[in-house]
PDB file of C-alpha atoms in Angstrom:
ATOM      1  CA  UNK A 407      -3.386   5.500  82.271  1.00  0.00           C
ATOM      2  CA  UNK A 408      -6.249   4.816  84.238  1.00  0.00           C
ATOM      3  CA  UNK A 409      -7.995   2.203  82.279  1.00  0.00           C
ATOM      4  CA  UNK A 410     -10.533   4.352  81.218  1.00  0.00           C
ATOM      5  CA  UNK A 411     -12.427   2.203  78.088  1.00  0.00           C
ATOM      6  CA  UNK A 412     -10.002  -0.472  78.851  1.00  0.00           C
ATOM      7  CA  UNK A 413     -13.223  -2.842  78.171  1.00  0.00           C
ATOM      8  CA  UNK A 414     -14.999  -0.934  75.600  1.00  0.00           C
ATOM      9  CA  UNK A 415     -15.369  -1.088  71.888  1.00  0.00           C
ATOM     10  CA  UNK A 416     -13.097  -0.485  69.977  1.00  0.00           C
ATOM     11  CA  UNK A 417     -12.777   1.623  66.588  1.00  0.00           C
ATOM     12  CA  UNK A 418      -8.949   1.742  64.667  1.00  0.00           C
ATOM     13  CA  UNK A 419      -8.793   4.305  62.000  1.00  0.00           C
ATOM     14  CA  UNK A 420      -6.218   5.330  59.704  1.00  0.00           C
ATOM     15  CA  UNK A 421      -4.655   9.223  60.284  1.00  0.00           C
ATOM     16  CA  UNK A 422      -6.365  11.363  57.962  1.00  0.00           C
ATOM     17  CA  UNK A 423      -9.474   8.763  57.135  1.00  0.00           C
ATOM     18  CA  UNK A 424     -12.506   9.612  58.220  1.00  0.00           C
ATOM     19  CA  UNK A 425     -14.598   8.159  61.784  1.00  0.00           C
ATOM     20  CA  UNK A 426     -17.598   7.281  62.797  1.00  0.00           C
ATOM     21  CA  UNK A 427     -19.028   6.426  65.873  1.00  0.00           C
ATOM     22  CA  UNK A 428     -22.169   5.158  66.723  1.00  0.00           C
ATOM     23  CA  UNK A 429     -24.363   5.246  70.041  1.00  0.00           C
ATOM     24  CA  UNK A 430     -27.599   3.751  70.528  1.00  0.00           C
ATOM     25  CA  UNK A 431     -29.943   6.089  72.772  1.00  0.00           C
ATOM     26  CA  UNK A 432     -32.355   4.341  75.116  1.00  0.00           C
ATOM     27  CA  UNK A 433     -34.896   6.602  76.132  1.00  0.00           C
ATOM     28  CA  UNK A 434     -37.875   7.446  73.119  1.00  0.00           C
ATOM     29  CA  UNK A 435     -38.828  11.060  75.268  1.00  0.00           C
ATOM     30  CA  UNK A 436     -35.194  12.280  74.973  1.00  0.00           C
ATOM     31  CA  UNK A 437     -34.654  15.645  72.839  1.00  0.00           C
ATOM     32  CA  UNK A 438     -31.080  16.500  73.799  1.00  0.00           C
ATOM     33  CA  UNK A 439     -27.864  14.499  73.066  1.00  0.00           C
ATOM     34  CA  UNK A 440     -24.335  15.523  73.688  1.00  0.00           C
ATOM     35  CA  UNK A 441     -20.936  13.792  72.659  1.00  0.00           C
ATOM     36  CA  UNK A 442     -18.538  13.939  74.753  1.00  0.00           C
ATOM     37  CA  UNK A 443     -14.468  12.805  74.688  1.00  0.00           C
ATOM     38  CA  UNK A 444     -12.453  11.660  77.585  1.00  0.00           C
ATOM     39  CA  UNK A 445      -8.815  11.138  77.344  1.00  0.00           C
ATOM     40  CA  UNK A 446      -6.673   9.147  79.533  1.00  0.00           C
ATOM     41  CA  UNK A 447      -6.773  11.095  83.257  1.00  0.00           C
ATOM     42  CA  UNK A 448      -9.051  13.635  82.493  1.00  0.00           C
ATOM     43  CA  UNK A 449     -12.632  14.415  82.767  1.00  0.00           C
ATOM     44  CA  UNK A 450     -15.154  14.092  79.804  1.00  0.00           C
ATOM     45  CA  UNK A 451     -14.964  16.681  77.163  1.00  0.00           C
ATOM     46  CA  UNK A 452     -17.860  18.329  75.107  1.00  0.00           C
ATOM     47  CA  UNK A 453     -17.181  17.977  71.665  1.00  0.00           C
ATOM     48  CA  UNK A 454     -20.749  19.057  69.910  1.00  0.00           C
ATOM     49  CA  UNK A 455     -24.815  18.697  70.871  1.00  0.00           C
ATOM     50  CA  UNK A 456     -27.761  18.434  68.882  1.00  0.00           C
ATOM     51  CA  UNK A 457     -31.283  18.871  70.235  1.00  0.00           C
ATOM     52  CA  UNK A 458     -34.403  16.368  68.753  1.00  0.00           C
ATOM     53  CA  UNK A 459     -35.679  19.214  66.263  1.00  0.00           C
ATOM     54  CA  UNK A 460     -32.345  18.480  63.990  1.00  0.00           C
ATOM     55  CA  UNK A 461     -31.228  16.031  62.419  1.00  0.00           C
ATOM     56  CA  UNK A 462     -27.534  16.977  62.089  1.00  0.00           C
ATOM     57  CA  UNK A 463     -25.187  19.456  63.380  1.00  0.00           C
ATOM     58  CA  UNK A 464     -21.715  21.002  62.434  1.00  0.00           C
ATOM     59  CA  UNK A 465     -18.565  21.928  64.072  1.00  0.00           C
ATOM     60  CA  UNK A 466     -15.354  21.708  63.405  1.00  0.00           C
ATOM     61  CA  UNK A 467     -13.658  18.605  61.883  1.00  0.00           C
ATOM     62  CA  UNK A 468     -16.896  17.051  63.881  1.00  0.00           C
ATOM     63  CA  UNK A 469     -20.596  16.121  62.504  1.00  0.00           C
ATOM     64  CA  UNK A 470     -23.126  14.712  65.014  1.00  0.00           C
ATOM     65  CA  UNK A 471     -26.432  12.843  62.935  1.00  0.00           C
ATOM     66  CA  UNK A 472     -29.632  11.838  64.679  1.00  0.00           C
ATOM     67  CA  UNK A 473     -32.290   9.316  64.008  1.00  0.00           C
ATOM     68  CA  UNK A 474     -34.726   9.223  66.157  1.00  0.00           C
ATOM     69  CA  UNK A 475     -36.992   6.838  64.284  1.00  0.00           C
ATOM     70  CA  UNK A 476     -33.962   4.155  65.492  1.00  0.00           C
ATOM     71  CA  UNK A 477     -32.876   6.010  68.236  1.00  0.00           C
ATOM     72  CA  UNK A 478     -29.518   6.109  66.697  1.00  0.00           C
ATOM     73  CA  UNK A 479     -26.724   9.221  67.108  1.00  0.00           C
ATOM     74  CA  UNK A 480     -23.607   9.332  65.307  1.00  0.00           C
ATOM     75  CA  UNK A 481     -20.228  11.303  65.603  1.00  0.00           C
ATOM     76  CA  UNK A 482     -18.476  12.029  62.492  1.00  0.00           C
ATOM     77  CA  UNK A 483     -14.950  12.948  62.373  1.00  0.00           C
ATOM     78  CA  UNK A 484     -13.278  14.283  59.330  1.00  0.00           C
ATOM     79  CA  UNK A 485      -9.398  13.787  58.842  1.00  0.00           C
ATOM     80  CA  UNK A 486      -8.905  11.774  62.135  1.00  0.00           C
ATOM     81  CA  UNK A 487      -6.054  13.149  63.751  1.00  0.00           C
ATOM     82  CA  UNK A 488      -3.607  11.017  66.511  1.00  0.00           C
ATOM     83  CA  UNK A 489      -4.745  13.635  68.847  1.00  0.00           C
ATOM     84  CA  UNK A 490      -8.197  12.189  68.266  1.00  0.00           C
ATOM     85  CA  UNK A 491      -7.627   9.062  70.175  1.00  0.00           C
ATOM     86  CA  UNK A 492     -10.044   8.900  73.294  1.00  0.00           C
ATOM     87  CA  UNK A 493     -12.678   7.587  74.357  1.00  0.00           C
ATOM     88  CA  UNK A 494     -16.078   8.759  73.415  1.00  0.00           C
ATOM     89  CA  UNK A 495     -19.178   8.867  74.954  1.00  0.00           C
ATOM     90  CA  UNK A 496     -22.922   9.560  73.808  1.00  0.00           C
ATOM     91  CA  UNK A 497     -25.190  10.897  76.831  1.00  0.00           C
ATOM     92  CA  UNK A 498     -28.595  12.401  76.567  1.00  0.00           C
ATOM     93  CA  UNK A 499     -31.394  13.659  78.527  1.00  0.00           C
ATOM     94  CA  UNK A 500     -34.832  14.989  78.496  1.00  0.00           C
ATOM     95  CA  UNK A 501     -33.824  18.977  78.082  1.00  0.00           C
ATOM     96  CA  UNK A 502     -34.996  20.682  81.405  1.00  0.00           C
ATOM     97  CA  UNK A 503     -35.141  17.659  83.371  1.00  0.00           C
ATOM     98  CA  UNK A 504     -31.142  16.824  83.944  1.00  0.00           C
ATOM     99  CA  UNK A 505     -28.640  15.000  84.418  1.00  0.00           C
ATOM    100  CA  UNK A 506     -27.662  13.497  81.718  1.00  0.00           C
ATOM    101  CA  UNK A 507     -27.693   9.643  81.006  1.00  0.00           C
ATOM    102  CA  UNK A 508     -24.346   8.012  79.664  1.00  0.00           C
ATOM    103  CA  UNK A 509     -23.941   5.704  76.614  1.00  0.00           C
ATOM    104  CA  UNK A 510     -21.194   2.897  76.953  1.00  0.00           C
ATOM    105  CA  UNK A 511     -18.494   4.450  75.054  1.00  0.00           C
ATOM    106  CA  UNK A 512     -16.252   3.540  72.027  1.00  0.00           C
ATOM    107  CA  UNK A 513     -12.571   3.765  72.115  1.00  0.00           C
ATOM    108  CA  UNK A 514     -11.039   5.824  68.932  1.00  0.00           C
ATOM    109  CA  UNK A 515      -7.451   4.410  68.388  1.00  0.00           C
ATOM    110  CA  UNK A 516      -5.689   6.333  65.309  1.00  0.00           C
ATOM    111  CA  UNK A 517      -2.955   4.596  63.567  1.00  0.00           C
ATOM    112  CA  UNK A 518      -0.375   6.742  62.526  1.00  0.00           C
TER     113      UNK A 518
ATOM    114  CA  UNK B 909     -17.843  27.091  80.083  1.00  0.00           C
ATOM    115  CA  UNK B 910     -16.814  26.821  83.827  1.00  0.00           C
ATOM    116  CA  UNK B 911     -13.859  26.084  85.288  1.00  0.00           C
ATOM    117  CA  UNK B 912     -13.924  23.395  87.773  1.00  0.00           C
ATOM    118  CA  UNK B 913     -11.333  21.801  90.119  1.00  0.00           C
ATOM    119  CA  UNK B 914     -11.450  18.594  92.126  1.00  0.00           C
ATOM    120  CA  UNK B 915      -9.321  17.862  95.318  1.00  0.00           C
ATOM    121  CA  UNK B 916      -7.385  15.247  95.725  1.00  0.00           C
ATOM    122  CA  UNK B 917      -6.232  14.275  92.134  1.00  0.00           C
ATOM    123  CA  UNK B 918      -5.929  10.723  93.325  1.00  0.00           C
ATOM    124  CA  UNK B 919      -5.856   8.968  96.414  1.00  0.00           C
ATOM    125  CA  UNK B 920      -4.716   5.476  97.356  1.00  0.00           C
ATOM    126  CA  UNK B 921      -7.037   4.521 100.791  1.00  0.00           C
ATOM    127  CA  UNK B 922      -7.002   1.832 103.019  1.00  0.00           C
ATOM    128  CA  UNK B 923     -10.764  -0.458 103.476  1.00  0.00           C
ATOM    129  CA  UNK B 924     -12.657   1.166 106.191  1.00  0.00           C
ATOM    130  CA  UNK B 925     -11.373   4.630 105.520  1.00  0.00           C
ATOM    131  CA  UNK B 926     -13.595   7.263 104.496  1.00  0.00           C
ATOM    132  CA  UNK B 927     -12.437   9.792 101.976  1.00  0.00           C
ATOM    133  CA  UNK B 928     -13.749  13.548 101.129  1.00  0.00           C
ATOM    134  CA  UNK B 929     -13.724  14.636  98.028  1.00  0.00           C
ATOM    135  CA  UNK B 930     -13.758  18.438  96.758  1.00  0.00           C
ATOM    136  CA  UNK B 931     -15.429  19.978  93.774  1.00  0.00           C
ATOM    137  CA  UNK B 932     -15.153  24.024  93.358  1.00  0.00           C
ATOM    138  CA  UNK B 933     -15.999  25.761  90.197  1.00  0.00           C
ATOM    139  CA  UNK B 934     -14.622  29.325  88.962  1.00  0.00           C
ATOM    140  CA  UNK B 935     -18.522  30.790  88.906  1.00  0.00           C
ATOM    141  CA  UNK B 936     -22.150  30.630  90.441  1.00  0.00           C
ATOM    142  CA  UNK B 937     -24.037  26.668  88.647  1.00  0.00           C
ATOM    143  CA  UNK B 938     -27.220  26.036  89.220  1.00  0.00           C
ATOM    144  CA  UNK B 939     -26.699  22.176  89.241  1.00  0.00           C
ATOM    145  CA  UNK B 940     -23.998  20.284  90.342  1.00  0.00           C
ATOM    146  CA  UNK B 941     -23.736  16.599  90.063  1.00  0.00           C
ATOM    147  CA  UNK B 942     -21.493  13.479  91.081  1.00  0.00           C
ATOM    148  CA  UNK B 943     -21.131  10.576  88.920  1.00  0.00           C
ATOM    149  CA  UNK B 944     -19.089   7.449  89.406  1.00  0.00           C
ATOM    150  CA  UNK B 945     -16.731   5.850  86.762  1.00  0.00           C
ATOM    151  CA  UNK B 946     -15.434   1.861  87.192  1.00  0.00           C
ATOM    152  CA  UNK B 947     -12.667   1.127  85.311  1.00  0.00           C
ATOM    153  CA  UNK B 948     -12.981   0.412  81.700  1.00  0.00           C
ATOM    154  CA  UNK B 949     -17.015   1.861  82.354  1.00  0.00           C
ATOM    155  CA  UNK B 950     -19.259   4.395  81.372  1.00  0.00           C
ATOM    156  CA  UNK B 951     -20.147   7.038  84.219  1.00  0.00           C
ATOM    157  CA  UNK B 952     -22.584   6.536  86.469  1.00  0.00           C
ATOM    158  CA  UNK B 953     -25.015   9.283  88.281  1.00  0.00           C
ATOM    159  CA  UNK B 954     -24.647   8.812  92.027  1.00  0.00           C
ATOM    160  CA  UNK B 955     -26.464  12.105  92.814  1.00  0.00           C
ATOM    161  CA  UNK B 956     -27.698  15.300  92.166  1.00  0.00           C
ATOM    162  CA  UNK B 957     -25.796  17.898  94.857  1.00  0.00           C
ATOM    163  CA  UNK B 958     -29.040  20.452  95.933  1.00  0.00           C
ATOM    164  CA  UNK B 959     -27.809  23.814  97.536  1.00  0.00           C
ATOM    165  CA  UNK B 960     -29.248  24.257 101.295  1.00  0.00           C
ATOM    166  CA  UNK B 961     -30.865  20.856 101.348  1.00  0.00           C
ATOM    167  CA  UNK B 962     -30.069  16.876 100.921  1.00  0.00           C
ATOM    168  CA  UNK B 963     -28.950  15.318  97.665  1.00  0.00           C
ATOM    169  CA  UNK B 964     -30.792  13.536  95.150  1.00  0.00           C
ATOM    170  CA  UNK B 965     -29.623   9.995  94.967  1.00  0.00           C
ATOM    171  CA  UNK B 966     -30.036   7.774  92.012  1.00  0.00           C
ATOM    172  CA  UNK B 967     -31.256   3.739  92.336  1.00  0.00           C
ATOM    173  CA  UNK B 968     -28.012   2.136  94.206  1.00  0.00           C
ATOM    174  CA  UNK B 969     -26.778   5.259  96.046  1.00  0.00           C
ATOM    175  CA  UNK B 970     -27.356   6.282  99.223  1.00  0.00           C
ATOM    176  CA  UNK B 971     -26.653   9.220 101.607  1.00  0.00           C
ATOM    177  CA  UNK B 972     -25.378   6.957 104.384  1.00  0.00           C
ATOM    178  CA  UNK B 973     -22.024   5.664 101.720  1.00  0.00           C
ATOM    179  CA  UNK B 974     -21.838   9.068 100.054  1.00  0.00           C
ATOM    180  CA  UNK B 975     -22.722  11.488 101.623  1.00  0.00           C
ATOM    181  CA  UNK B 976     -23.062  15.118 100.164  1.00  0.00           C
ATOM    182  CA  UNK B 977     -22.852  18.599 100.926  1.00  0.00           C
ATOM    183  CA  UNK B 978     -23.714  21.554  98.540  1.00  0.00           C
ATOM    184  CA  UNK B 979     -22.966  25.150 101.145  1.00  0.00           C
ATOM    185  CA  UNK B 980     -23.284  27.344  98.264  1.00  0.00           C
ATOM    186  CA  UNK B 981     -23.320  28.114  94.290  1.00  0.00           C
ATOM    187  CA  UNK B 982     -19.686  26.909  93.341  1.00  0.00           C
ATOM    188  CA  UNK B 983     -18.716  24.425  95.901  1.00  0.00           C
ATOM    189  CA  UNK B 984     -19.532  20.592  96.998  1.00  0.00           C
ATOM    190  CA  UNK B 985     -18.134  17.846  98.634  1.00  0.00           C
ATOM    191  CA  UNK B 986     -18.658  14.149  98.082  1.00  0.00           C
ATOM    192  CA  UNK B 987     -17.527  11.539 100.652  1.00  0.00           C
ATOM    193  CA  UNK B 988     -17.408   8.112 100.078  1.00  0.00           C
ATOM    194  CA  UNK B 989     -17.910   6.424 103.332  1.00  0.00           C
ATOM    195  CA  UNK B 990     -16.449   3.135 104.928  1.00  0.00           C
ATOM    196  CA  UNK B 991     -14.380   1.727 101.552  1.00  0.00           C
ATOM    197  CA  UNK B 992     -14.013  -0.963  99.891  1.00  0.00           C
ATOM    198  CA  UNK B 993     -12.227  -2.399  96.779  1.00  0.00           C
ATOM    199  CA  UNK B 994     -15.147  -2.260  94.892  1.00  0.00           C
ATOM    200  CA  UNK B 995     -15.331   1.805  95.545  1.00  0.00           C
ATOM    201  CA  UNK B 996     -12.387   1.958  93.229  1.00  0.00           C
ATOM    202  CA  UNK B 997     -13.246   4.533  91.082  1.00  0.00           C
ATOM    203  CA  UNK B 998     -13.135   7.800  88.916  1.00  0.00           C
ATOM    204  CA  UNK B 999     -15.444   9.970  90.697  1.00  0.00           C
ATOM    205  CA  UNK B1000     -16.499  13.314  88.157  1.00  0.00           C
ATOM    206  CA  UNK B1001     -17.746  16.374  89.527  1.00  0.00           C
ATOM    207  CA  UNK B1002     -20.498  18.019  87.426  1.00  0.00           C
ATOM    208  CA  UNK B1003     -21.819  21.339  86.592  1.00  0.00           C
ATOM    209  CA  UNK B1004     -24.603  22.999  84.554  1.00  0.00           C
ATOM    210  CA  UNK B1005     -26.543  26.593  84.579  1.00  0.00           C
ATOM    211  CA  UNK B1006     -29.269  24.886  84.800  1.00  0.00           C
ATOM    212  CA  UNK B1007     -31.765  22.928  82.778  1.00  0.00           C
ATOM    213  CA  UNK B1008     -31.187  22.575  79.288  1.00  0.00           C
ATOM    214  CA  UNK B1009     -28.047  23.815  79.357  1.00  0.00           C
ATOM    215  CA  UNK B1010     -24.977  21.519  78.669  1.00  0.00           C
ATOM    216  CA  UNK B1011     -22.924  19.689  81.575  1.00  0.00           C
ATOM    217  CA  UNK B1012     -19.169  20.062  81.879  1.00  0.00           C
ATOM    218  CA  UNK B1013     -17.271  17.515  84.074  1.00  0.00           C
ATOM    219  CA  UNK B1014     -14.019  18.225  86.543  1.00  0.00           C
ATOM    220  CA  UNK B1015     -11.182  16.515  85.573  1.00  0.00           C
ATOM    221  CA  UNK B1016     -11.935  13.403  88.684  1.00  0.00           C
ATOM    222  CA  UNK B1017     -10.568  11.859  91.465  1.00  0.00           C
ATOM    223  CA  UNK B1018      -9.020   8.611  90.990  1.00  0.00           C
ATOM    224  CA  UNK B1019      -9.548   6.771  94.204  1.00  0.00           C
ATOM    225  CA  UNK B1020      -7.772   3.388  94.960  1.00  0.00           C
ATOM    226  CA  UNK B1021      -8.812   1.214  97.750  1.00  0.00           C
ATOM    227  CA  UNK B1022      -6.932  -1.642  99.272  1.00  0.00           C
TER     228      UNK B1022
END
């Protein structure tokens, strides 16, 4: 590979157990947050978004939660698949004034 | 969401070299942006690729390393100028329709320098 998130954290989960991943947002006056997932040679992924005026969003297999008292996003992932394993990134922004602003990133390793 | 190709892939370069790289996307973006990824890093903005006039660079970038061109709707280039080691990279092309709306990312170009 191309040691993408060769010096990030990193999260092992069982197959089928549930994950959750956790991003810290820096900047109080953002109101849009994407996750995104980058495997090993390719580009980032969207997986889901959630804008400041919810609190949590729903697609499939994948929950995103927002705090912003703490500034806090999470990514929820039911029934963790091997397919799952990437690294994942939170990024926000102030909506209508991109680009967006990356998060460190958290390696997802699935045991099978 | 759009489709978007970079050119080259990868790249292994010598220090001193410059290299170009391509971005081109299946349909008409209003924003297109380059970010740099170190290894075993997050991605970094370098700039924001404006359409008939210069880039917008972020702290630590400047035109004179990478320079930028932006001809029309679906196409950019991003050169990275006079290499080094430390210019060893993922570089990510960028797209979005325009504010508010979500960015996808090319799949990069893996640049080596030795």
């Amino acid at each position: 590979g191309e040691n993408v998130g060769l010096h990030l954290p990193t999260l092992s989960v069982q197959e089928g157990d549930n994950s959750i991943i956790n991003c810290a947002y820096s900047n109080s006056a953002s109101d849009y947050f994407i996750w995104y997932k980058q495997e090993s040679g390719k580009g980032p992924q969207f997986i889901i978004d959630i804008r400041s005026n919810m609190d949590k969003r729903q697609g499939q297999r994948v929950t995103v939660l927002l705090n912003k008292t703490v500034k806090h996003l999470s990514l929820q992932i039911a029934a963790t698949q091997p397919g799952d394993s990437a690294v994942y990134f939170c990024a926000e922004n102030i909506w209508g004034n991109t680009p967006l602003v990356f998060g460190k990133g958290t390696r997802l390793s699935v045991i099978a | 969401s759009a489709v978007i190709s970079q050119k080259p892939s990868r790249d292994i370069c010598q220090r001193g070299t410059s290299l170009t790289i391509q971005c081109q996307v299946d349909s008409q973006v209003t924003m297109m942006f380059w970010y740099r990824q170190q290894p075993g890093q997050s991605l970094t903005l370098i700039a924001t690729a404006n359409q008939g006039s210069e880039a917008t660079y972020e702290s630590g970038f400047v035109i004179d390393k990478f320079p930028i061109s932006r001809p029309n709707l679906t196409f950019s280039t991003l050169t990275v100028s006079n290499m080094s080691p430390e210019d060893s990279s993922i570089y990510l092309c960028s797209v979005s329709g325009g504010p508010g709306d979500t960015q996808y990312f090319g799949p990069g170009t893996r640049l080596t320098v030795l």
